[in-house]
Coordinates of N, CA and C in Angstrom, one line a residue:
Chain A
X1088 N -290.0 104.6 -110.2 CA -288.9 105.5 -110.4 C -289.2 106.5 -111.6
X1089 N -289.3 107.7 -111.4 CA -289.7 108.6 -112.1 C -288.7 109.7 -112.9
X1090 N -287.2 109.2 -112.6 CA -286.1 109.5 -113.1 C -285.9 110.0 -114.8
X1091 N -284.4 109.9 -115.3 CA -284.0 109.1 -116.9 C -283.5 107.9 -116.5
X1092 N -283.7 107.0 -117.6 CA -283.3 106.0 -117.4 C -282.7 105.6 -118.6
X1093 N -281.8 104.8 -118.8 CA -280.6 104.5 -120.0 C -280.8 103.3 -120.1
X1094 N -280.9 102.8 -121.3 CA -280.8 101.2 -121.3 C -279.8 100.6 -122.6
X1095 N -278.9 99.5 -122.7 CA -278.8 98.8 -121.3 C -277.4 99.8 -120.5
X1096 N -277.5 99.2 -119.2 CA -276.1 99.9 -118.6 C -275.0 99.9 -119.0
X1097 N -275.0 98.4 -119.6 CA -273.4 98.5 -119.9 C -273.6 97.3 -121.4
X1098 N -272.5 97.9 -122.1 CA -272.2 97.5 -123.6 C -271.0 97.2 -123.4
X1099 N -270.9 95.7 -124.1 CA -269.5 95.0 -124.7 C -269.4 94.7 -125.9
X1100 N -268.7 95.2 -126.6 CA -269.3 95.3 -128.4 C -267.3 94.5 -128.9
X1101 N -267.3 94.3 -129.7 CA -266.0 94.3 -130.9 C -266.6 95.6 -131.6
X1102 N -264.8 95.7 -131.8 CA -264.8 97.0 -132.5 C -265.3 96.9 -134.2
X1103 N -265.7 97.6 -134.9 CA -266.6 97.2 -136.3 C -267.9 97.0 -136.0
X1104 N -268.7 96.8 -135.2 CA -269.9 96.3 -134.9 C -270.5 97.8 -134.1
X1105 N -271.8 97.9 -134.5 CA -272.9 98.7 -134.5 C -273.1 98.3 -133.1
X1106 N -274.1 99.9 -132.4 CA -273.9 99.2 -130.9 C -275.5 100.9 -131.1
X1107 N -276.7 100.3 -130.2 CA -277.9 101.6 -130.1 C -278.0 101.4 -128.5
X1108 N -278.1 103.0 -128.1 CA -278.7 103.1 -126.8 C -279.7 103.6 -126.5
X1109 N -280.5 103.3 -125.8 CA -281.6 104.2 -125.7 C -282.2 104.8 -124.2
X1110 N -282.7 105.8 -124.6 CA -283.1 106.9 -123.2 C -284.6 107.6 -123.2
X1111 N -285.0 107.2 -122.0 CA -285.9 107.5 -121.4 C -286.0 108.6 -120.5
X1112 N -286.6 109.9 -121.2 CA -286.7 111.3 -120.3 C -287.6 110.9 -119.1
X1113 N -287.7 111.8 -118.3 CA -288.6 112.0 -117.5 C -289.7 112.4 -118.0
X1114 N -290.5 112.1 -117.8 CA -292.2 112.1 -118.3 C -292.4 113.8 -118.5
X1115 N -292.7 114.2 -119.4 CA -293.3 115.7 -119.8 C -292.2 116.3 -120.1
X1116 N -290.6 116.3 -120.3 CA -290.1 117.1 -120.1 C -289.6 116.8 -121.6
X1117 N -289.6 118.2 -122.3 CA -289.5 118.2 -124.1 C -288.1 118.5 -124.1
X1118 N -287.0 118.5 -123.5 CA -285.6 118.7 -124.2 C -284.6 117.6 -123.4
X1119 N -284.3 116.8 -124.5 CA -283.2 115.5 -123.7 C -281.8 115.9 -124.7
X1120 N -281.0 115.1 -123.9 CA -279.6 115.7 -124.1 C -278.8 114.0 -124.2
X1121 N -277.9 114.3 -124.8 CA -277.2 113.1 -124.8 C -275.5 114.0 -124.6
X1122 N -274.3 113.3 -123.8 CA -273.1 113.6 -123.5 C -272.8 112.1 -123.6
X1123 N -271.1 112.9 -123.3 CA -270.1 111.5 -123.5 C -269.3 112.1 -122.1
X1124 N -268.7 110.9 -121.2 CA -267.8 110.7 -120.9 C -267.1 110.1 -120.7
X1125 N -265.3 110.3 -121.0 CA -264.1 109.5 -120.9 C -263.7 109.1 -119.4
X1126 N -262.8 108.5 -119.5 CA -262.7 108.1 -117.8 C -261.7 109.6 -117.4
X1127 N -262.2 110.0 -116.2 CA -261.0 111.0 -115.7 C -261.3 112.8 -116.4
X1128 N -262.3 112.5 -117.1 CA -262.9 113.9 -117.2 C -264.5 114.2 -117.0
X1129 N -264.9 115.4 -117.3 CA -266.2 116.1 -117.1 C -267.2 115.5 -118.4
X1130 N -268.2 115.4 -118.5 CA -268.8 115.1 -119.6 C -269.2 116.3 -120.8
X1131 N -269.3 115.7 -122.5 CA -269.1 116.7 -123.3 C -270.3 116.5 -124.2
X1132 N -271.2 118.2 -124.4 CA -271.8 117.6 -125.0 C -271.7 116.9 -126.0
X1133 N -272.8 116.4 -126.8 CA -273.0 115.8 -128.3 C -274.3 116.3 -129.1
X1134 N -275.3 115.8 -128.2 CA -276.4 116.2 -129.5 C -277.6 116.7 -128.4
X1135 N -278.8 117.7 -128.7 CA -280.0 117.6 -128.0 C -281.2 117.7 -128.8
X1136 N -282.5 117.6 -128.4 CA -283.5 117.2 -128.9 C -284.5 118.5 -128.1
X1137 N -285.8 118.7 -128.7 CA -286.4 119.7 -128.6 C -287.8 118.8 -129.2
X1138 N -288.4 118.3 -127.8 CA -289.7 117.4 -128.7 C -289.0 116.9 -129.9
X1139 N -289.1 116.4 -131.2 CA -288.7 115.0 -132.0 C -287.7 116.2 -132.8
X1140 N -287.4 118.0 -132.3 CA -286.5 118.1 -133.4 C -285.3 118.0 -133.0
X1141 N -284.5 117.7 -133.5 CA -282.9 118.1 -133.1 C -282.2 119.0 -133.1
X1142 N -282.0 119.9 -132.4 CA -281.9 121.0 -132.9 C -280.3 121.4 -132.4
X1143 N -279.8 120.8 -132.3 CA -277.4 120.9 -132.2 C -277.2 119.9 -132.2
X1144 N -275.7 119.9 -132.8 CA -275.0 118.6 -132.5 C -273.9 119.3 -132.5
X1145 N -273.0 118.6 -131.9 CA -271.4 119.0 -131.5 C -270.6 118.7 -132.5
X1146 N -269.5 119.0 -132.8 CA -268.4 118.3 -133.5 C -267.7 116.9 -133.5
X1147 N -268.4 116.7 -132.1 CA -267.6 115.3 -131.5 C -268.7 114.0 -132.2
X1148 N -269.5 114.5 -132.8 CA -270.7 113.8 -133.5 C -270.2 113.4 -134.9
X1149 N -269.7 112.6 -134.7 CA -269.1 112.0 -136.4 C -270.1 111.5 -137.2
X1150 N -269.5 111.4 -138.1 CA -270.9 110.6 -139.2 C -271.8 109.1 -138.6
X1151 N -270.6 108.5 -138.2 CA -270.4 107.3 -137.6 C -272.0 107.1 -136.5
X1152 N -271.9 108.3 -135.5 CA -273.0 108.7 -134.8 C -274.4 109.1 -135.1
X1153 N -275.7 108.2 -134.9 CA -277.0 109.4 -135.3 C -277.7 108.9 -134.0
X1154 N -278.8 109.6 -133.8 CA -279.5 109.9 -132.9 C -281.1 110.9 -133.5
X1155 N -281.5 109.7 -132.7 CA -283.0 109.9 -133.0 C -284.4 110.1 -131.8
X1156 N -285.5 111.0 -131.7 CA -286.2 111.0 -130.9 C -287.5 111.1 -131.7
X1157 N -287.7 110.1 -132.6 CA -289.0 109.9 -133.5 C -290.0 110.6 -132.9
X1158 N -291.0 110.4 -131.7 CA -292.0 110.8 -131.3 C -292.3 111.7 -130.0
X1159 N -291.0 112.4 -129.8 CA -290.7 113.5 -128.7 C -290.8 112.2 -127.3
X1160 N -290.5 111.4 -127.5 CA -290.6 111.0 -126.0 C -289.1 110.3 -125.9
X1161 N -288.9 108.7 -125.8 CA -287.3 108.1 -126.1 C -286.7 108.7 -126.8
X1162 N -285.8 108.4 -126.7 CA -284.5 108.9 -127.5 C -283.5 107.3 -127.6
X1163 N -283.0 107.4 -128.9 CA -281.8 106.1 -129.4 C -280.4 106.8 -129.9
X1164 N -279.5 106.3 -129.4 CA -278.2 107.3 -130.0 C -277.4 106.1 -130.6
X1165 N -277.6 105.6 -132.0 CA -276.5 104.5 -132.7 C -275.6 104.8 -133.1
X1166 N -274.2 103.7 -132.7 CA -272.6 103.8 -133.0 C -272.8 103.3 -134.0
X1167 N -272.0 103.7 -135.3 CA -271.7 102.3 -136.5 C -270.6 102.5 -136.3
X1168 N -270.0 101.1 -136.8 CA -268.6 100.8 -137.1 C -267.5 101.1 -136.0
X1169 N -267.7 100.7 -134.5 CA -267.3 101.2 -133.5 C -265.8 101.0 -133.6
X1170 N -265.6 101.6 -132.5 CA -263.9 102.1 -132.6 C -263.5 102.2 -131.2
X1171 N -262.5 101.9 -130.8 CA -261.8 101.7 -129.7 C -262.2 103.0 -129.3
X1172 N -261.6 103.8 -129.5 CA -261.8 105.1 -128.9 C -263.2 105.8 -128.9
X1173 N -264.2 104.9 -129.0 CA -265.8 105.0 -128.7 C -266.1 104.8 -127.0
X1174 N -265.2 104.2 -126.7 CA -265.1 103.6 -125.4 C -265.4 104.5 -124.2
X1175 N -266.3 104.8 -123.7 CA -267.0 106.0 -122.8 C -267.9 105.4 -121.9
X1176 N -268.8 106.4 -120.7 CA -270.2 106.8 -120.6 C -270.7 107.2 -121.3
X1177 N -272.2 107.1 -121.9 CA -272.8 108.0 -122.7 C -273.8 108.2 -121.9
X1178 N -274.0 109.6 -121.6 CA -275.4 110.0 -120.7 C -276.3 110.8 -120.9
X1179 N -277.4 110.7 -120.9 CA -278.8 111.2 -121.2 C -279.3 111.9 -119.9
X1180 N -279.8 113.3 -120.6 CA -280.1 114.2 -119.2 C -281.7 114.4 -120.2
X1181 N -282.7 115.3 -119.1 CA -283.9 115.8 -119.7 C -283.7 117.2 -118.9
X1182 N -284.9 117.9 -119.5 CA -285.5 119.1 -118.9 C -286.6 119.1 -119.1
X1183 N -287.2 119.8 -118.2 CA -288.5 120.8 -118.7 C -288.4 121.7 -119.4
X1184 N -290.2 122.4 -119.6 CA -290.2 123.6 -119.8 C -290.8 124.4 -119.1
X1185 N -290.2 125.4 -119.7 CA -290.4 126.6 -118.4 C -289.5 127.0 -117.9
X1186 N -289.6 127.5 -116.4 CA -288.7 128.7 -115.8 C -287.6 127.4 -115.5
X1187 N -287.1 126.5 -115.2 CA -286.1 125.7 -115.2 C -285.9 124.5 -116.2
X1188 N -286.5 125.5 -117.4 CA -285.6 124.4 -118.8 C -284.4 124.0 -119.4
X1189 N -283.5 125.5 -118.1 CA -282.0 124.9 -118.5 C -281.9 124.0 -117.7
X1190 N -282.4 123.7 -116.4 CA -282.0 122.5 -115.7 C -282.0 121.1 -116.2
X1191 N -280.9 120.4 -116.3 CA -280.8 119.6 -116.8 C -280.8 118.1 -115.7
X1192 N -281.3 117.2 -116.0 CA -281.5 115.9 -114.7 C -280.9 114.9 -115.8
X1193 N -279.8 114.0 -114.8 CA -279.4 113.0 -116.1 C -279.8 111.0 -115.0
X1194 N -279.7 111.0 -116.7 CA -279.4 109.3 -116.1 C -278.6 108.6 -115.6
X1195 N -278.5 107.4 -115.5 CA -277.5 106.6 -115.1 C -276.4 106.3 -115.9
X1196 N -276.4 106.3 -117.3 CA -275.2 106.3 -118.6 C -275.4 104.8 -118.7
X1197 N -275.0 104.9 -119.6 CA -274.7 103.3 -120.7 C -273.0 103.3 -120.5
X1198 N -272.4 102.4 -120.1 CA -270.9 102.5 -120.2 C -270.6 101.2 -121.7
X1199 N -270.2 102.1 -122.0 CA -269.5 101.4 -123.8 C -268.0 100.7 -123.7
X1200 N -268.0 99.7 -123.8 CA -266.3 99.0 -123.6 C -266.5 98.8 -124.9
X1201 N -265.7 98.8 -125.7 CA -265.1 98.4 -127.4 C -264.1 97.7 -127.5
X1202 N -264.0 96.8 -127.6 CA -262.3 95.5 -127.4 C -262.0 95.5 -129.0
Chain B
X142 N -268.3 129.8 -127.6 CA -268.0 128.7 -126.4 C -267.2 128.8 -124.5
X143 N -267.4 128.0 -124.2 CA -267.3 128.5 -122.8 C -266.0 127.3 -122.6
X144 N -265.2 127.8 -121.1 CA -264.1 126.9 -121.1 C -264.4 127.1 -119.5
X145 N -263.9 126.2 -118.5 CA -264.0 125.7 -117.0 C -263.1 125.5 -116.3
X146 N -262.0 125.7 -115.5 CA -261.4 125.4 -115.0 C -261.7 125.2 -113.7
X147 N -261.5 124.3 -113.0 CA -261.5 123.8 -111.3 C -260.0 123.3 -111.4
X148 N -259.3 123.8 -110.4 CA -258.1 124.1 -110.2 C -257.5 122.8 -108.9
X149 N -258.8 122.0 -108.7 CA -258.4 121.1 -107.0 C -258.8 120.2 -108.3
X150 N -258.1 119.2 -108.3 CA -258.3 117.9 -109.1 C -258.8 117.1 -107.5
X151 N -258.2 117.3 -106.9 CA -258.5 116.7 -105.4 C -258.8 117.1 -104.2
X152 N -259.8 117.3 -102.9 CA -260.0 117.9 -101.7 C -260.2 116.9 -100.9
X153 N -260.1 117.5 -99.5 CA -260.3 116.1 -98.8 C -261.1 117.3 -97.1
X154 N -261.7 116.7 -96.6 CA -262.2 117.5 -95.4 C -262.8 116.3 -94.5
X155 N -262.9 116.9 -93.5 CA -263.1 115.9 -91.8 C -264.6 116.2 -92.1
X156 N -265.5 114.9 -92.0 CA -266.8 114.5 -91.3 C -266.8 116.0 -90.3
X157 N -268.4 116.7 -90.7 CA -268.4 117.9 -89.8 C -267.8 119.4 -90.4
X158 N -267.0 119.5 -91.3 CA -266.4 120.4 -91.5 C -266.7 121.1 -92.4
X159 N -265.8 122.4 -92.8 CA -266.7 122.9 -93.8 C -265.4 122.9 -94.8
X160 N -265.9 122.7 -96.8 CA -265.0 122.8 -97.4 C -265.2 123.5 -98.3
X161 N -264.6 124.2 -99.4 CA -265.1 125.0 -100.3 C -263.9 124.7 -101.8
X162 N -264.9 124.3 -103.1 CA -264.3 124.1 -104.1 C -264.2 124.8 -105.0
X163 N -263.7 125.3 -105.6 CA -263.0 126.7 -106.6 C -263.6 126.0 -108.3
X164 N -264.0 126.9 -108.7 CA -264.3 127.2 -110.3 C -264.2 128.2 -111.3
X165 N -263.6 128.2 -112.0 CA -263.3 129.9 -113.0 C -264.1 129.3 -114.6
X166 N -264.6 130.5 -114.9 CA -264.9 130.1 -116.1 C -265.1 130.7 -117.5
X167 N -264.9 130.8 -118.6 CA -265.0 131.9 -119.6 C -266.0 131.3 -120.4
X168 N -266.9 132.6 -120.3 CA -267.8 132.7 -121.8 C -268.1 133.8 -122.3
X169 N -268.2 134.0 -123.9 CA -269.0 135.0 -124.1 C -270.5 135.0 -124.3
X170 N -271.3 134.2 -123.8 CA -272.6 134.7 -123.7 C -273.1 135.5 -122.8
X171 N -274.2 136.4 -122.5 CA -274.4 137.3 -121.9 C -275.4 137.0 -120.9
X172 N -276.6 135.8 -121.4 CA -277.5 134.9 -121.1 C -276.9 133.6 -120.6
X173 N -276.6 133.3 -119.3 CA -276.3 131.6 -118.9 C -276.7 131.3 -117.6
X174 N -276.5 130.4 -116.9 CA -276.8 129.6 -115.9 C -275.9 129.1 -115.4
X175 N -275.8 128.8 -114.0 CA -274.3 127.9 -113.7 C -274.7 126.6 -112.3
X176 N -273.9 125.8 -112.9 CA -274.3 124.4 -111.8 C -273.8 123.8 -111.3
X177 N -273.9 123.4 -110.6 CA -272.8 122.3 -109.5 C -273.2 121.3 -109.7
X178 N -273.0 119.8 -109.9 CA -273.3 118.4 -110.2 C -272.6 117.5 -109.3
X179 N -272.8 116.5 -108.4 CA -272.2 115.5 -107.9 C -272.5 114.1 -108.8
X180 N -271.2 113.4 -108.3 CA -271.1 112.6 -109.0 C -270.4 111.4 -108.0
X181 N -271.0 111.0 -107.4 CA -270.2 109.5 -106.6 C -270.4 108.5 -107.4
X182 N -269.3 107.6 -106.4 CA -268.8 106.7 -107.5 C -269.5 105.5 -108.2
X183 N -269.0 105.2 -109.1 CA -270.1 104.1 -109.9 C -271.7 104.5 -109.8
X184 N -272.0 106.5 -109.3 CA -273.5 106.5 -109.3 C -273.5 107.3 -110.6
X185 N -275.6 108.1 -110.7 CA -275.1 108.9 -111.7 C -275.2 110.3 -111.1
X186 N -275.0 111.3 -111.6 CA -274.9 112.7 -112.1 C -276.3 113.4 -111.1
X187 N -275.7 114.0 -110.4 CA -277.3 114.2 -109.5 C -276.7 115.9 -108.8
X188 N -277.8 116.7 -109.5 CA -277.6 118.1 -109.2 C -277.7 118.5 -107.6
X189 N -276.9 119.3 -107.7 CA -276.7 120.0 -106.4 C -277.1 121.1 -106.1
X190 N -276.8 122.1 -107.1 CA -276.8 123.8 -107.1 C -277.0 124.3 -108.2
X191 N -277.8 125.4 -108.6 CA -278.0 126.0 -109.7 C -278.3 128.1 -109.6
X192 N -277.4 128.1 -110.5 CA -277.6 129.7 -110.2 C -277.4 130.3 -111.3
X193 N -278.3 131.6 -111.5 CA -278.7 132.3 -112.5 C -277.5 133.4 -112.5
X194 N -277.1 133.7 -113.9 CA -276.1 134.4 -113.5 C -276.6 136.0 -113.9
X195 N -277.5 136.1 -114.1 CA -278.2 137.8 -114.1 C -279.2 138.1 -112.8
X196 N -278.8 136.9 -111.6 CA -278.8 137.2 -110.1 C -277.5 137.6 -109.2
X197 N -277.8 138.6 -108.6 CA -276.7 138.8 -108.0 C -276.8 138.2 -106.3
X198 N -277.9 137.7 -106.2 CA -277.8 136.7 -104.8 C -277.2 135.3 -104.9
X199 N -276.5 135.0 -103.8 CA -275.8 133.4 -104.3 C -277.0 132.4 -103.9
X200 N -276.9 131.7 -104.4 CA -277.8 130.6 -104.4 C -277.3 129.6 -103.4
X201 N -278.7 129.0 -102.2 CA -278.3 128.2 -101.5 C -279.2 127.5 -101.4
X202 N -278.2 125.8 -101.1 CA -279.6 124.6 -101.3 C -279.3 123.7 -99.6
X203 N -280.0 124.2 -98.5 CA -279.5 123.2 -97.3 C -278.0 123.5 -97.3
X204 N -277.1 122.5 -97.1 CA -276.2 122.8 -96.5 C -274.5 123.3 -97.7
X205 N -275.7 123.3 -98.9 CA -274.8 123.8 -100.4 C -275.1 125.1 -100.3
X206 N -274.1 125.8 -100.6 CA -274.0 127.7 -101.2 C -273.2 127.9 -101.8
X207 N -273.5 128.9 -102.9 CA -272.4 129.3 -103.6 C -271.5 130.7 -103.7
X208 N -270.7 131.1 -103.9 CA -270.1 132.0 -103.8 C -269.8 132.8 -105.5
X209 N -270.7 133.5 -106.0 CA -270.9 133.5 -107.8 C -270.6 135.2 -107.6
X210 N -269.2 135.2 -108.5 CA -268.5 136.7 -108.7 C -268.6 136.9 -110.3
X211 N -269.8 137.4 -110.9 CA -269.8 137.4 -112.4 C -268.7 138.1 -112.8
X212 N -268.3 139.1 -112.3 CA -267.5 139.8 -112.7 C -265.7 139.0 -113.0
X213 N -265.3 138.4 -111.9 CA -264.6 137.5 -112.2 C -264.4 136.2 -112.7
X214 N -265.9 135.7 -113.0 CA -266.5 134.5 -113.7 C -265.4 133.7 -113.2
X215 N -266.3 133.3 -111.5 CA -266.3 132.9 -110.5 C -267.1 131.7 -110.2
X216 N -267.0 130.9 -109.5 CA -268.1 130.2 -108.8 C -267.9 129.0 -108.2
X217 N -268.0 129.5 -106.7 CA -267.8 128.5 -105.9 C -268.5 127.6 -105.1
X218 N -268.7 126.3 -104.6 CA -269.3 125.8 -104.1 C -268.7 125.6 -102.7
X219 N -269.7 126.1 -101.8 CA -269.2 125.6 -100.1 C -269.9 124.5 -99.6
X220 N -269.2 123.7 -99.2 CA -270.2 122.6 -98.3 C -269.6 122.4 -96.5
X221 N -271.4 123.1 -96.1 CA -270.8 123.3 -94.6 C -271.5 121.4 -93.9
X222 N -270.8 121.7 -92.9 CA -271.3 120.4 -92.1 C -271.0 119.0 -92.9
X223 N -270.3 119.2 -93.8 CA -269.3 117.7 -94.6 C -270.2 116.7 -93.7
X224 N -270.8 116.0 -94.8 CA -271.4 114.6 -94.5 C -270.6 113.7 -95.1
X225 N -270.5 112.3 -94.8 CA -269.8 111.1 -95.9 C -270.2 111.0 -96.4
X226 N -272.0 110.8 -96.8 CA -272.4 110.5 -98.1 C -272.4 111.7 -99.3
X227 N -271.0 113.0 -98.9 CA -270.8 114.0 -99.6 C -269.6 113.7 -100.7
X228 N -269.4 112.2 -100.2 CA -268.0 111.7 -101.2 C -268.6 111.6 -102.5
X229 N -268.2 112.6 -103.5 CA -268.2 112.2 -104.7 C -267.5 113.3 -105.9
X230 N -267.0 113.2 -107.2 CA -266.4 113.9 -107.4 C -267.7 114.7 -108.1
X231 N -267.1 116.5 -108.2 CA -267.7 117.8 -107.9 C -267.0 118.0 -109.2
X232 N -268.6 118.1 -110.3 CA -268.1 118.8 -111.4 C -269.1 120.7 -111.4
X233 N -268.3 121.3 -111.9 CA -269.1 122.7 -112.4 C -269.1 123.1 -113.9
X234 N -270.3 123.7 -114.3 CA -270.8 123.4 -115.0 C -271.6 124.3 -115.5
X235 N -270.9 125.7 -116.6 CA -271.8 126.8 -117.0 C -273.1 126.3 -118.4
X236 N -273.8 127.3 -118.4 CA -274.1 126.8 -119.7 C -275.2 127.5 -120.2
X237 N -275.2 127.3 -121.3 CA -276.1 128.5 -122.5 C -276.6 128.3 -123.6
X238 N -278.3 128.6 -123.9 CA -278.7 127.8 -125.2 C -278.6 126.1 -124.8
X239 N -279.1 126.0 -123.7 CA -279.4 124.2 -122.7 C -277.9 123.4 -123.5
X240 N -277.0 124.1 -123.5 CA -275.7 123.5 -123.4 C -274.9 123.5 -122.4
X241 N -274.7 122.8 -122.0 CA -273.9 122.5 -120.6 C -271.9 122.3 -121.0
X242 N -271.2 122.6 -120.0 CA -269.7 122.8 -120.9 C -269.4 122.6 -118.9
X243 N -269.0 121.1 -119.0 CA -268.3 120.9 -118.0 C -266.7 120.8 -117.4
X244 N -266.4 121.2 -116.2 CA -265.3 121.2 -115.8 C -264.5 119.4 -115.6
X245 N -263.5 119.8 -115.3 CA -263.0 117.9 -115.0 C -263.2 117.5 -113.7
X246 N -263.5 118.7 -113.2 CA -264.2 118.0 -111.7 C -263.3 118.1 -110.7
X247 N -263.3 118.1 -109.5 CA -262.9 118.4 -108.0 C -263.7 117.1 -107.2
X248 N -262.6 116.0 -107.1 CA -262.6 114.7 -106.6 C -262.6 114.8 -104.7
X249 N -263.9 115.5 -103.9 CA -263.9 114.9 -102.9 C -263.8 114.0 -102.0
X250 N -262.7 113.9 -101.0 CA -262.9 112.9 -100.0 C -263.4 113.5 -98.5
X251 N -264.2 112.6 -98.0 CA -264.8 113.0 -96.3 C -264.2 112.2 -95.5
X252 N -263.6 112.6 -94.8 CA -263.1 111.9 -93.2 C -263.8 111.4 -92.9
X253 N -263.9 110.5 -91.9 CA -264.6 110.3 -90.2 C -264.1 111.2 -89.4

């Protein structure tokens, strides 16, 4: 499978407790994306990556939230101090580069429950 | 920033047929891209359509086409010959500077 791939699928956390996901681009492709979504809506960005820089984050990126792509390949997106209202999909897309670098291919998402 | 509206929270069309989903959308960038995304259930996020918006041809993929009115920042997706495995909900999806700004989606169902 030559996909993204998200690991793990699904998170059961208490709320207060730290919770990392991590994402696997498709092989070559230097710009990964991380989104959120709630149940019942479209997904919103959060943060992207450009080989290991980061180069935006959204407002919906609280302090609480970091994300890292150390050596332009995976990517980890860590909750601290979770919160009910953390409770989402979180999904990781990639691109290439080149003439279809906006195209974005996503993964399967991490689904986050917070009790 | 860009904003989305799809106006069908819900469609529904007969196995065979042809359906078409509505999307409006505002931005001010002058440079963007625009996408169609499926999404069935419990699956992930798997592109459908993609169209350049400083093309004035509509983009078509097999039995996907779109209907793209820059002028009225427009964009529609038609799907002719409705398959079942076309059940899934239909998000649109401009975007600029590899930011993507999605709608809440247009919830497909396919007959038999």
């Amino acid at each position: 499978d030559t996909g993204v791939s998200q690991n793990p699928r699904h998170k059961i956390t208490k709320r207060g407790q730290n919770v990392t996901f991590r994402c696997d681009p498709i092989s070559e492709h230097n710009r990964l994306y991380w989104y959120r979504q709630t149940l019942g809506q479209g997904p919103e960005f959060l943060t992207y990556f450009q080989n290991e820089a980061q180069l935006e984050k959204s407002r919906l990126l609280s302090d609480r939230f970091s994300a890292e792509r150390p050596k332009g390949s995976f990517s980890t997106l860590e909750i601290q101090r979770t919160e009910q209202g953390d409770s989402a999909m979180y999904l990781c897309a990639s691109s290439p580069s080149g003439r279809l670098a906006d195209t974005q291919y996503f993964g399967p998402g991490t689904r986050l429950t917070v009790l | 920033a860009q904003t989305v509206t799809q106006s069908q929270p819900e469609m529904s069309v007969q196995e065979a047929e042809t359906v078409t989903l509505s999307c409006t959308y505002d931005t001010s960038e002058s440079d963007y891209y625009l996408f169609w995304y499926k999404q069935p259930p419990s699956r992930q996020m798997i592109l459908v359509i993609r169209q350049e918006a400083y093309k004035q041809q509509n983009a078509t993929e097999n039995r996907f086409s779109v209907n793209f009115q820059k002028a009225a920042k427009s964009f529609s997706l038609k799907i002719s010959d409705s398959q079942l495995g076309d059940a899934a909900m239909y998000f649109c999806a401009p975007g600029s500077n590899y930011k993507l700004t999605f709608g809440k989606g247009t919830l497909l169902t396919v007959n038999p």
